[in-house]
Amino acid sequence: MSKKNTEKSPDFLLDDKEFQKSMRKTRRKSIIKNVLITSFILILGSTFLYIGSNKIIAKRIHALDVAESRWIYLTEPNVQQNGTDYTYSLFSADGKSYFTKRFGDRKIPWYTENSHFTVSNTEVSVERTMEEYSEEENQWLVFNNEIGQRELQFYHPSVDYKKLPNALSLLNKLDPISYYEYAISFDKAYSINEIKEMLDKKEIEWLWIDTQTKNEIQTKNEQDKNNELSSFQVGSIFGFPYNSTTNWSNLDFFLKNLSHPEIQSSPYASRATEIEKRLKRENPKLNPDKVKIIGAVVTGTPDELMKYKNKDFIRASSLGASTKKY
């Protein structure tokens, strides 16, 4: 008699539905585990990346802030930086810097500068000036683009100008209880010791150093012949603050800042090096007593500035900004 196969599948074997259900459950656990691990790694990596990028950005901000505060003193007549507001995002930062002009113990806002910092780049944007020809004054005027006041203009003693402004002649017509800013351009170059005898330190805010090349002088001569703007303004002049409230600001301060590490590691390095080379051509050891000064910025009331009205050493004078005394 044949033996029938009555063997059954073992109890520990699952049917297909149970097996698939178990596999799905295992797969879900695996996916969740992988997601959690990946999320943790991403969060941890992003945190380290954020901290690292912030450190780099903070370093960029500090470097630019320090370099610019020094550079402003050398290139911006009677202008100083008065702080910056920063807004930080995940991997960048935006800054807004504020600059002012000083009239004795008074200050007025002058312009703002916007900057954008990333790990790999620094961008700075500012719209400073606008030019306009005045038919009434028969000359080019330069205005601050932000608040509309006049920018200072300087006139080099080596340029053959057809006409030179004498804004000091307006002193009798100005508000007697307001402060005014003047750029005075000398008839020739003077030493710092001569300047101390010529000008009253109480009114001096900034001194203009002769750093212009023969090519720049020739260009200005051509511009003047063609009735174009031929004065020197912000961006083409160098000097240093010199007044009764900042005794530390002197020629030595100017010369040392040109080669200062904070300037030399900034975007201004090439210009600073070029200016230093120009000065050394006639003054190899950069002796402060031999540096040529060809202009100044003075501020005060009309009565205080009247002493400069008919001085022979003043070749030209340009009116700048103003503010109420009270």
Short mmCIF file of N, CA, C and O in Angstrom, two decimals, residues 31-152:
data_model
loop_
_atom_site.label_atom_id
_atom_site.label_comp_id
_atom_site.label_asym_id
_atom_site.label_seq_id
_atom_site.Cartn_x
_atom_site.Cartn_y
_atom_site.Cartn_z
N ILE A 31 14.84 52.89 6.92
CA ILE A 31 14.74 54.22 6.31
C ILE A 31 14.75 55.30 7.38
O ILE A 31 15.45 56.31 7.28
N ILE A 32 13.94 55.10 8.44
CA ILE A 32 13.87 56.08 9.53
C ILE A 32 15.24 56.26 10.18
O ILE A 32 15.67 57.37 10.47
N LYS A 33 15.92 55.11 10.38
CA LYS A 33 17.25 55.16 10.98
C LYS A 33 18.21 55.95 10.10
O LYS A 33 18.96 56.80 10.58
N ASN A 34 18.16 55.68 8.77
CA ASN A 34 19.05 56.38 7.84
C ASN A 34 18.74 57.88 7.78
O ASN A 34 19.64 58.71 7.69
N VAL A 35 17.42 58.18 7.80
CA VAL A 35 17.00 59.59 7.77
C VAL A 35 17.51 60.32 9.01
O VAL A 35 18.03 61.44 8.93
N LEU A 36 17.37 59.69 10.17
CA LEU A 36 17.82 60.30 11.42
C LEU A 36 19.32 60.50 11.42
O LEU A 36 19.82 61.56 11.82
N ILE A 37 20.05 59.48 10.95
CA ILE A 37 21.50 59.59 10.91
C ILE A 37 21.93 60.69 9.93
O ILE A 37 22.79 61.52 10.24
N THR A 38 21.30 60.69 8.74
CA THR A 38 21.63 61.70 7.74
C THR A 38 21.30 63.10 8.24
O THR A 38 22.09 64.04 8.06
N SER A 39 20.11 63.23 8.88
CA SER A 39 19.71 64.54 9.41
C SER A 39 20.69 65.01 10.47
O SER A 39 21.09 66.19 10.51
N PHE A 40 21.10 64.10 11.32
CA PHE A 40 22.06 64.46 12.37
C PHE A 40 23.38 64.92 11.77
O PHE A 40 23.96 65.92 12.20
N ILE A 41 23.83 64.18 10.75
CA ILE A 41 25.09 64.55 10.09
C ILE A 41 24.97 65.91 9.40
O ILE A 41 25.86 66.75 9.48
N LEU A 42 23.81 66.12 8.73
CA LEU A 42 23.59 67.40 8.05
C LEU A 42 23.54 68.55 9.03
O LEU A 42 24.12 69.62 8.81
N ILE A 43 22.81 68.34 10.14
CA ILE A 43 22.70 69.40 11.16
C ILE A 43 24.07 69.70 11.77
O ILE A 43 24.46 70.86 11.93
N LEU A 44 24.78 68.62 12.09
CA LEU A 44 26.11 68.79 12.68
C LEU A 44 27.05 69.46 11.69
O LEU A 44 27.79 70.40 12.04
N GLY A 45 27.01 69.01 10.43
CA GLY A 45 27.87 69.61 9.40
C GLY A 45 27.52 71.07 9.15
O GLY A 45 28.41 71.91 9.01
N SER A 46 26.20 71.35 9.09
CA SER A 46 25.76 72.73 8.86
C SER A 46 26.18 73.63 10.01
O SER A 46 26.56 74.79 9.80
N THR A 47 26.10 73.09 11.22
CA THR A 47 26.49 73.88 12.40
C THR A 47 27.96 74.24 12.32
O THR A 47 28.34 75.40 12.53
N PHE A 48 28.80 73.22 12.03
CA PHE A 48 30.23 73.49 11.91
C PHE A 48 30.52 74.43 10.74
O PHE A 48 31.37 75.32 10.84
N LEU A 49 29.77 74.25 9.62
CA LEU A 49 29.95 75.11 8.47
C LEU A 49 29.53 76.54 8.79
O LEU A 49 30.20 77.50 8.42
N TYR A 50 28.42 76.68 9.52
CA TYR A 50 27.92 78.00 9.91
C TYR A 50 28.91 78.70 10.84
O TYR A 50 29.25 79.87 10.65
N ILE A 51 29.41 77.95 11.83
CA ILE A 51 30.39 78.53 12.76
C ILE A 51 31.66 78.92 12.03
O ILE A 51 32.21 80.01 12.22
N GLY A 52 32.12 78.02 11.15
CA GLY A 52 33.34 78.31 10.39
C GLY A 52 33.18 79.49 9.47
O GLY A 52 34.05 80.37 9.40
N SER A 53 32.06 79.55 8.74
CA SER A 53 31.85 80.66 7.81
C SER A 53 31.68 81.97 8.56
O SER A 53 32.16 83.02 8.11
N ASN A 54 31.00 81.91 9.73
CA ASN A 54 30.84 83.12 10.52
C ASN A 54 32.16 83.67 11.02
O ASN A 54 32.37 84.88 11.10
N LYS A 55 33.06 82.75 11.37
CA LYS A 55 34.39 83.18 11.81
C LYS A 55 35.14 83.86 10.67
O LYS A 55 35.80 84.88 10.86
N ILE A 56 35.03 83.28 9.47
CA ILE A 56 35.70 83.87 8.31
C ILE A 56 35.10 85.23 7.98
O ILE A 56 35.81 86.21 7.74
N ILE A 57 33.75 85.30 8.01
CA ILE A 57 33.06 86.57 7.72
C ILE A 57 33.41 87.62 8.77
O ILE A 57 33.67 88.78 8.45
N ALA A 58 33.41 87.20 10.05
CA ALA A 58 33.76 88.14 11.12
C ALA A 58 35.17 88.67 10.95
O ALA A 58 35.45 89.85 11.20
N LYS A 59 36.06 87.79 10.50
CA LYS A 59 37.45 88.21 10.25
C LYS A 59 37.51 89.20 9.10
O LYS A 59 38.24 90.19 9.17
N ARG A 60 36.72 88.95 8.05
CA ARG A 60 36.66 89.87 6.92
C ARG A 60 36.12 91.23 7.35
O ARG A 60 36.64 92.29 6.97
N ILE A 61 35.06 91.20 8.15
CA ILE A 61 34.44 92.44 8.63
C ILE A 61 35.44 93.25 9.45
O ILE A 61 35.60 94.46 9.26
N HIS A 62 36.10 92.58 10.38
CA HIS A 62 37.06 93.28 11.24
C HIS A 62 38.20 93.87 10.42
O HIS A 62 38.61 95.03 10.63
N ALA A 63 38.72 93.08 9.47
CA ALA A 63 39.85 93.55 8.66
C ALA A 63 39.47 94.78 7.84
O ALA A 63 40.22 95.76 7.78
N LEU A 64 38.29 94.73 7.21
CA LEU A 64 37.86 95.87 6.40
C LEU A 64 37.57 97.07 7.28
O LEU A 64 37.92 98.21 6.93
N ASP A 65 36.93 96.85 8.42
CA ASP A 65 36.56 97.94 9.30
C ASP A 65 37.80 98.68 9.80
O ASP A 65 37.85 99.91 9.78
N VAL A 66 38.80 97.94 10.23
CA VAL A 66 40.03 98.55 10.74
C VAL A 66 40.78 99.26 9.62
O VAL A 66 41.24 100.40 9.79
N ALA A 67 40.92 98.60 8.48
CA ALA A 67 41.64 99.19 7.35
C ALA A 67 40.94 100.45 6.85
O ALA A 67 41.58 101.47 6.56
N GLU A 68 39.62 100.38 6.76
CA GLU A 68 38.88 101.51 6.23
C GLU A 68 38.92 102.71 7.18
O GLU A 68 39.02 103.85 6.74
N SER A 69 38.85 102.45 8.49
CA SER A 69 38.91 103.55 9.44
C SER A 69 40.25 104.29 9.33
O SER A 69 40.31 105.51 9.48
N ARG A 70 41.32 103.54 9.07
CA ARG A 70 42.62 104.17 8.86
C ARG A 70 42.69 104.88 7.51
O ARG A 70 43.21 105.99 7.40
N TRP A 71 42.14 104.24 6.50
CA TRP A 71 42.21 104.78 5.13
C TRP A 71 41.42 106.08 5.01
O TRP A 71 41.83 107.01 4.30
N ILE A 72 40.27 106.15 5.70
CA ILE A 72 39.43 107.33 5.65
C ILE A 72 40.22 108.57 6.07
O ILE A 72 40.12 109.64 5.46
N TYR A 73 41.01 108.43 7.12
CA TYR A 73 41.79 109.56 7.62
C TYR A 73 42.76 110.09 6.56
O TYR A 73 43.08 111.27 6.53
N LEU A 74 43.24 109.18 5.70
CA LEU A 74 44.25 109.56 4.71
C LEU A 74 43.66 110.11 3.42
O LEU A 74 44.33 110.83 2.69
N THR A 75 42.43 109.76 3.11
CA THR A 75 41.88 110.07 1.79
C THR A 75 40.59 110.88 1.80
O THR A 75 40.15 111.34 0.76
N GLU A 76 39.99 111.06 2.96
CA GLU A 76 38.71 111.78 3.03
C GLU A 76 38.88 113.05 3.86
O GLU A 76 38.97 112.99 5.08
N PRO A 77 38.92 114.22 3.22
CA PRO A 77 39.10 115.46 3.97
C PRO A 77 37.97 115.69 4.98
O PRO A 77 36.80 115.75 4.61
N ASN A 78 38.37 115.79 6.24
CA ASN A 78 37.43 116.11 7.32
C ASN A 78 36.26 115.12 7.40
O ASN A 78 35.12 115.50 7.67
N VAL A 79 36.53 113.84 7.17
CA VAL A 79 35.50 112.80 7.28
C VAL A 79 35.98 111.73 8.25
O VAL A 79 37.16 111.40 8.27
N GLN A 80 35.08 111.22 9.06
CA GLN A 80 35.43 110.11 9.94
C GLN A 80 34.28 109.12 10.02
O GLN A 80 33.12 109.47 9.81
N GLN A 81 34.63 107.88 10.30
CA GLN A 81 33.63 106.82 10.40
C GLN A 81 33.01 106.83 11.79
O GLN A 81 33.69 106.99 12.79
N ASN A 82 31.69 106.67 11.84
CA ASN A 82 30.98 106.70 13.12
C ASN A 82 30.14 105.45 13.34
O ASN A 82 28.96 105.52 13.67
N GLY A 83 30.77 104.31 13.13
CA GLY A 83 30.10 103.05 13.45
C GLY A 83 29.43 102.39 12.26
O GLY A 83 29.16 103.01 11.22
N THR A 84 29.17 101.09 12.43
CA THR A 84 28.54 100.27 11.39
C THR A 84 27.52 99.34 12.02
O THR A 84 27.76 98.77 13.08
N ASP A 85 26.38 99.19 11.37
CA ASP A 85 25.36 98.22 11.77
C ASP A 85 25.50 97.00 10.87
O ASP A 85 25.61 97.13 9.64
N TYR A 86 25.45 95.80 11.49
CA TYR A 86 25.58 94.56 10.72
C TYR A 86 24.34 93.70 10.88
O TYR A 86 23.77 93.59 11.97
N THR A 87 23.93 93.09 9.77
CA THR A 87 22.83 92.13 9.76
C THR A 87 23.36 90.81 9.23
O THR A 87 23.89 90.75 8.11
N TYR A 88 23.21 89.76 10.03
CA TYR A 88 23.78 88.45 9.68
C TYR A 88 22.69 87.51 9.17
O TYR A 88 21.59 87.45 9.72
N SER A 89 23.01 86.77 8.12
CA SER A 89 22.17 85.67 7.64
C SER A 89 22.97 84.38 7.79
O SER A 89 24.01 84.39 8.45
N LEU A 90 22.48 83.29 7.19
CA LEU A 90 23.11 82.00 7.43
C LEU A 90 24.59 81.97 7.05
O LEU A 90 25.43 81.58 7.84
N PHE A 91 24.90 82.40 5.84
CA PHE A 91 26.29 82.34 5.39
C PHE A 91 26.77 83.67 4.81
O PHE A 91 27.66 83.70 3.96
N SER A 92 26.21 84.77 5.27
CA SER A 92 26.65 86.09 4.80
C SER A 92 26.28 87.15 5.83
O SER A 92 25.59 86.86 6.82
N ALA A 93 26.74 88.36 5.59
CA ALA A 93 26.42 89.48 6.47
C ALA A 93 26.39 90.75 5.64
O ALA A 93 27.11 90.90 4.66
N ASP A 94 25.52 91.67 6.04
CA ASP A 94 25.42 92.97 5.38
C ASP A 94 25.72 94.06 6.40
O ASP A 94 25.27 94.00 7.55
N GLY A 95 26.48 95.06 5.97
CA GLY A 95 26.84 96.15 6.86
C GLY A 95 26.44 97.49 6.28
O GLY A 95 26.38 97.68 5.07
N LYS A 96 26.14 98.42 7.18
CA LYS A 96 25.84 99.80 6.78
C LYS A 96 26.66 100.72 7.66
O LYS A 96 26.44 100.80 8.87
N SER A 97 27.66 101.39 7.06
CA SER A 97 28.56 102.26 7.80
C SER A 97 28.13 103.71 7.67
O SER A 97 27.63 104.13 6.62
N TYR A 98 28.37 104.47 8.73
CA TYR A 98 27.95 105.87 8.77
C TYR A 98 29.18 106.77 8.89
O TYR A 98 30.06 106.53 9.72
N PHE A 99 29.21 107.83 8.07
CA PHE A 99 30.34 108.74 8.06
C PHE A 99 29.85 110.17 8.31
O PHE A 99 28.75 110.54 7.87
N THR A 100 30.67 110.93 9.02
CA THR A 100 30.29 112.29 9.39
C THR A 100 31.40 113.28 9.06
O THR A 100 32.55 112.90 8.85
N LYS A 101 31.04 114.55 9.04
CA LYS A 101 32.00 115.64 8.98
C LYS A 101 31.97 116.39 10.30
O LYS A 101 30.95 116.43 10.98
N ARG A 102 33.11 116.99 10.64
CA ARG A 102 33.21 117.67 11.93
C ARG A 102 33.46 119.16 11.74
O ARG A 102 34.23 119.59 10.89
N PHE A 103 32.79 119.95 12.57
CA PHE A 103 32.96 121.39 12.62
C PHE A 103 33.19 121.75 14.08
O PHE A 103 32.24 122.01 14.83
N GLY A 104 34.43 121.74 14.51
CA GLY A 104 34.71 121.99 15.91
C GLY A 104 34.10 120.88 16.77
O GLY A 104 34.46 119.71 16.65
N ASP A 105 33.14 121.26 17.61
CA ASP A 105 32.49 120.26 18.46
C ASP A 105 31.17 119.77 17.87
O ASP A 105 30.42 119.06 18.53
N ARG A 106 30.89 120.12 16.63
CA ARG A 106 29.65 119.70 15.96
C ARG A 106 29.97 118.69 14.87
O ARG A 106 31.02 118.72 14.25
N LYS A 107 29.00 117.78 14.61
CA LYS A 107 29.13 116.80 13.53
C LYS A 107 27.86 116.80 12.71
O LYS A 107 26.77 117.06 13.23
N ILE A 108 28.00 116.50 11.42
CA ILE A 108 26.83 116.30 10.57
C ILE A 108 27.00 114.99 9.82
O ILE A 108 28.11 114.60 9.48
N PRO A 109 25.90 114.26 9.57
CA PRO A 109 25.99 113.04 8.76
C PRO A 109 26.41 113.41 7.34
O PRO A 109 25.97 114.41 6.79
N TRP A 110 27.29 112.57 6.75
CA TRP A 110 27.80 112.90 5.43
C TRP A 110 27.41 111.87 4.38
O TRP A 110 26.86 112.21 3.34
N TYR A 111 27.67 110.61 4.63
CA TYR A 111 27.21 109.59 3.70
C TYR A 111 27.20 108.24 4.39
O TYR A 111 27.75 108.08 5.48
N THR A 112 26.55 107.27 3.76
CA THR A 112 26.53 105.90 4.26
C THR A 112 27.15 104.98 3.21
O THR A 112 27.14 105.29 2.02
N GLU A 113 27.66 103.87 3.69
CA GLU A 113 28.32 102.91 2.80
C GLU A 113 27.77 101.52 3.08
O GLU A 113 27.73 101.09 4.23
N ASN A 114 27.32 100.84 2.04
CA ASN A 114 26.77 99.49 2.18
C ASN A 114 27.81 98.45 1.80
O ASN A 114 28.54 98.61 0.81
N SER A 115 27.89 97.39 2.59
CA SER A 115 28.85 96.32 2.32
C SER A 115 28.18 94.96 2.46
O SER A 115 27.23 94.80 3.23
N HIS A 116 28.67 94.00 1.70
CA HIS A 116 28.13 92.63 1.73
C HIS A 116 29.30 91.67 1.86
O HIS A 116 30.26 91.72 1.09
N PHE A 117 29.24 90.81 2.87
CA PHE A 117 30.34 89.89 3.17
C PHE A 117 29.88 88.45 3.01
O PHE A 117 28.82 88.06 3.50
N THR A 118 30.69 87.65 2.30
CA THR A 118 30.50 86.22 2.23
C THR A 118 31.83 85.56 2.57
O THR A 118 32.83 86.24 2.81
N VAL A 119 31.84 84.24 2.57
CA VAL A 119 33.07 83.53 2.88
C VAL A 119 34.17 83.83 1.87
O VAL A 119 35.34 83.93 2.21
N SER A 120 33.77 84.02 0.62
CA SER A 120 34.77 84.18 -0.44
C SER A 120 34.91 85.59 -0.99
O SER A 120 35.80 85.85 -1.79
N ASN A 121 34.04 86.52 -0.54
CA ASN A 121 34.05 87.82 -1.20
C ASN A 121 33.56 88.92 -0.27
O ASN A 121 32.78 88.67 0.65
N THR A 122 34.02 90.13 -0.56
CA THR A 122 33.56 91.33 0.14
C THR A 122 33.19 92.37 -0.90
O THR A 122 34.00 92.70 -1.77
N GLU A 123 31.97 92.89 -0.83
CA GLU A 123 31.52 93.90 -1.77
C GLU A 123 31.16 95.16 -1.01
O GLU A 123 30.48 95.12 0.01
N VAL A 124 31.63 96.31 -1.52
CA VAL A 124 31.35 97.59 -0.89
C VAL A 124 30.79 98.52 -1.96
O VAL A 124 31.33 98.63 -3.05
N SER A 125 29.69 99.18 -1.63
CA SER A 125 29.08 100.09 -2.60
C SER A 125 28.72 101.40 -1.92
O SER A 125 28.18 101.42 -0.82
N VAL A 126 29.05 102.49 -2.60
CA VAL A 126 28.71 103.82 -2.09
C VAL A 126 28.66 104.78 -3.28
O VAL A 126 29.48 104.71 -4.19
N GLU A 127 27.66 105.62 -3.29
CA GLU A 127 27.55 106.66 -4.32
C GLU A 127 27.86 107.98 -3.66
O GLU A 127 27.07 108.50 -2.88
N ARG A 128 29.02 108.54 -3.97
CA ARG A 128 29.52 109.68 -3.21
C ARG A 128 29.13 111.04 -3.79
O ARG A 128 28.61 111.89 -3.09
N THR A 129 29.45 111.27 -5.05
CA THR A 129 29.36 112.63 -5.56
C THR A 129 28.60 112.73 -6.88
O THR A 129 28.42 111.74 -7.60
N MET A 130 28.15 113.94 -7.14
CA MET A 130 27.57 114.26 -8.45
C MET A 130 28.12 115.62 -8.86
O MET A 130 28.39 116.49 -8.02
N GLU A 131 28.31 115.81 -10.16
CA GLU A 131 28.91 117.04 -10.68
C GLU A 131 27.88 117.85 -11.44
O GLU A 131 26.98 117.30 -12.10
N GLU A 132 28.03 119.16 -11.36
CA GLU A 132 27.10 120.04 -12.05
C GLU A 132 27.79 121.35 -12.38
O GLU A 132 28.54 121.90 -11.55
N TYR A 133 27.57 121.84 -13.58
CA TYR A 133 28.18 123.12 -13.96
C TYR A 133 27.25 124.26 -13.57
O TYR A 133 26.06 124.26 -13.89
N SER A 134 27.79 125.23 -12.83
CA SER A 134 27.01 126.37 -12.38
C SER A 134 27.24 127.55 -13.33
O SER A 134 28.35 128.08 -13.41
N GLU A 135 26.19 127.97 -14.02
CA GLU A 135 26.30 129.14 -14.90
C GLU A 135 26.51 130.41 -14.07
O GLU A 135 27.24 131.32 -14.48
N GLU A 136 25.88 130.44 -12.90
CA GLU A 136 26.00 131.62 -12.04
C GLU A 136 27.44 131.82 -11.56
O GLU A 136 27.96 132.93 -11.57
N GLU A 137 28.08 130.70 -11.14
CA GLU A 137 29.44 130.78 -10.63
C GLU A 137 30.49 130.53 -11.71
O GLU A 137 31.68 130.67 -11.48
N ASN A 138 30.01 130.13 -12.90
CA ASN A 138 30.89 129.89 -14.04
C ASN A 138 31.99 128.87 -13.71
O ASN A 138 33.16 129.06 -14.02
N GLN A 139 31.59 127.78 -13.06
CA GLN A 139 32.55 126.73 -12.71
C GLN A 139 31.81 125.44 -12.39
O GLN A 139 30.59 125.44 -12.17
N TRP A 140 32.58 124.36 -12.37
CA TRP A 140 32.02 123.07 -12.00
C TRP A 140 31.90 122.97 -10.48
O TRP A 140 32.82 123.36 -9.75
N LEU A 141 30.78 122.46 -10.02
CA LEU A 141 30.56 122.23 -8.60
C LEU A 141 30.38 120.73 -8.38
O LEU A 141 29.85 120.03 -9.24
N VAL A 142 30.81 120.26 -7.24
CA VAL A 142 30.67 118.85 -6.88
C VAL A 142 29.84 118.77 -5.61
O VAL A 142 30.13 119.47 -4.63
N PHE A 143 28.82 117.91 -5.63
CA PHE A 143 27.91 117.80 -4.50
C PHE A 143 27.92 116.39 -3.92
O PHE A 143 28.11 115.41 -4.65
N ASN A 144 27.69 116.32 -2.64
CA ASN A 144 27.48 115.03 -1.99
C ASN A 144 26.17 114.45 -2.50
O ASN A 144 25.12 115.11 -2.46
N ASN A 145 26.21 113.22 -2.96
CA ASN A 145 25.05 112.63 -3.61
C ASN A 145 23.95 112.24 -2.63
O ASN A 145 22.81 112.02 -3.02
N GLU A 146 24.29 112.17 -1.34
CA GLU A 146 23.32 111.69 -0.36
C GLU A 146 22.56 112.82 0.32
O GLU A 146 21.35 112.73 0.52
N ILE A 147 23.26 113.90 0.68
CA ILE A 147 22.57 114.99 1.39
C ILE A 147 22.58 116.30 0.61
O ILE A 147 21.98 117.28 1.05
N GLY A 148 23.26 116.32 -0.54
CA GLY A 148 23.19 117.48 -1.42
C GLY A 148 24.10 118.64 -1.08
O GLY A 148 24.09 119.66 -1.79
N GLN A 149 24.92 118.54 -0.04
CA GLN A 149 25.83 119.63 0.28
C GLN A 149 27.07 119.57 -0.61
O GLN A 149 27.38 118.56 -1.22
N ARG A 150 27.80 120.68 -0.63
CA ARG A 150 28.98 120.77 -1.49
C ARG A 150 30.12 119.91 -0.98
O ARG A 150 30.40 119.86 0.20
N GLU A 151 30.79 119.26 -1.94
CA GLU A 151 32.03 118.57 -1.65
C GLU A 151 33.19 119.56 -1.82
O GLU A 151 33.12 120.48 -2.63
N LEU A 152 34.24 119.35 -1.04
CA LEU A 152 35.42 120.20 -1.13
C LEU A 152 36.16 119.97 -2.45
O LEU A 152 36.26 118.84 -2.92
#
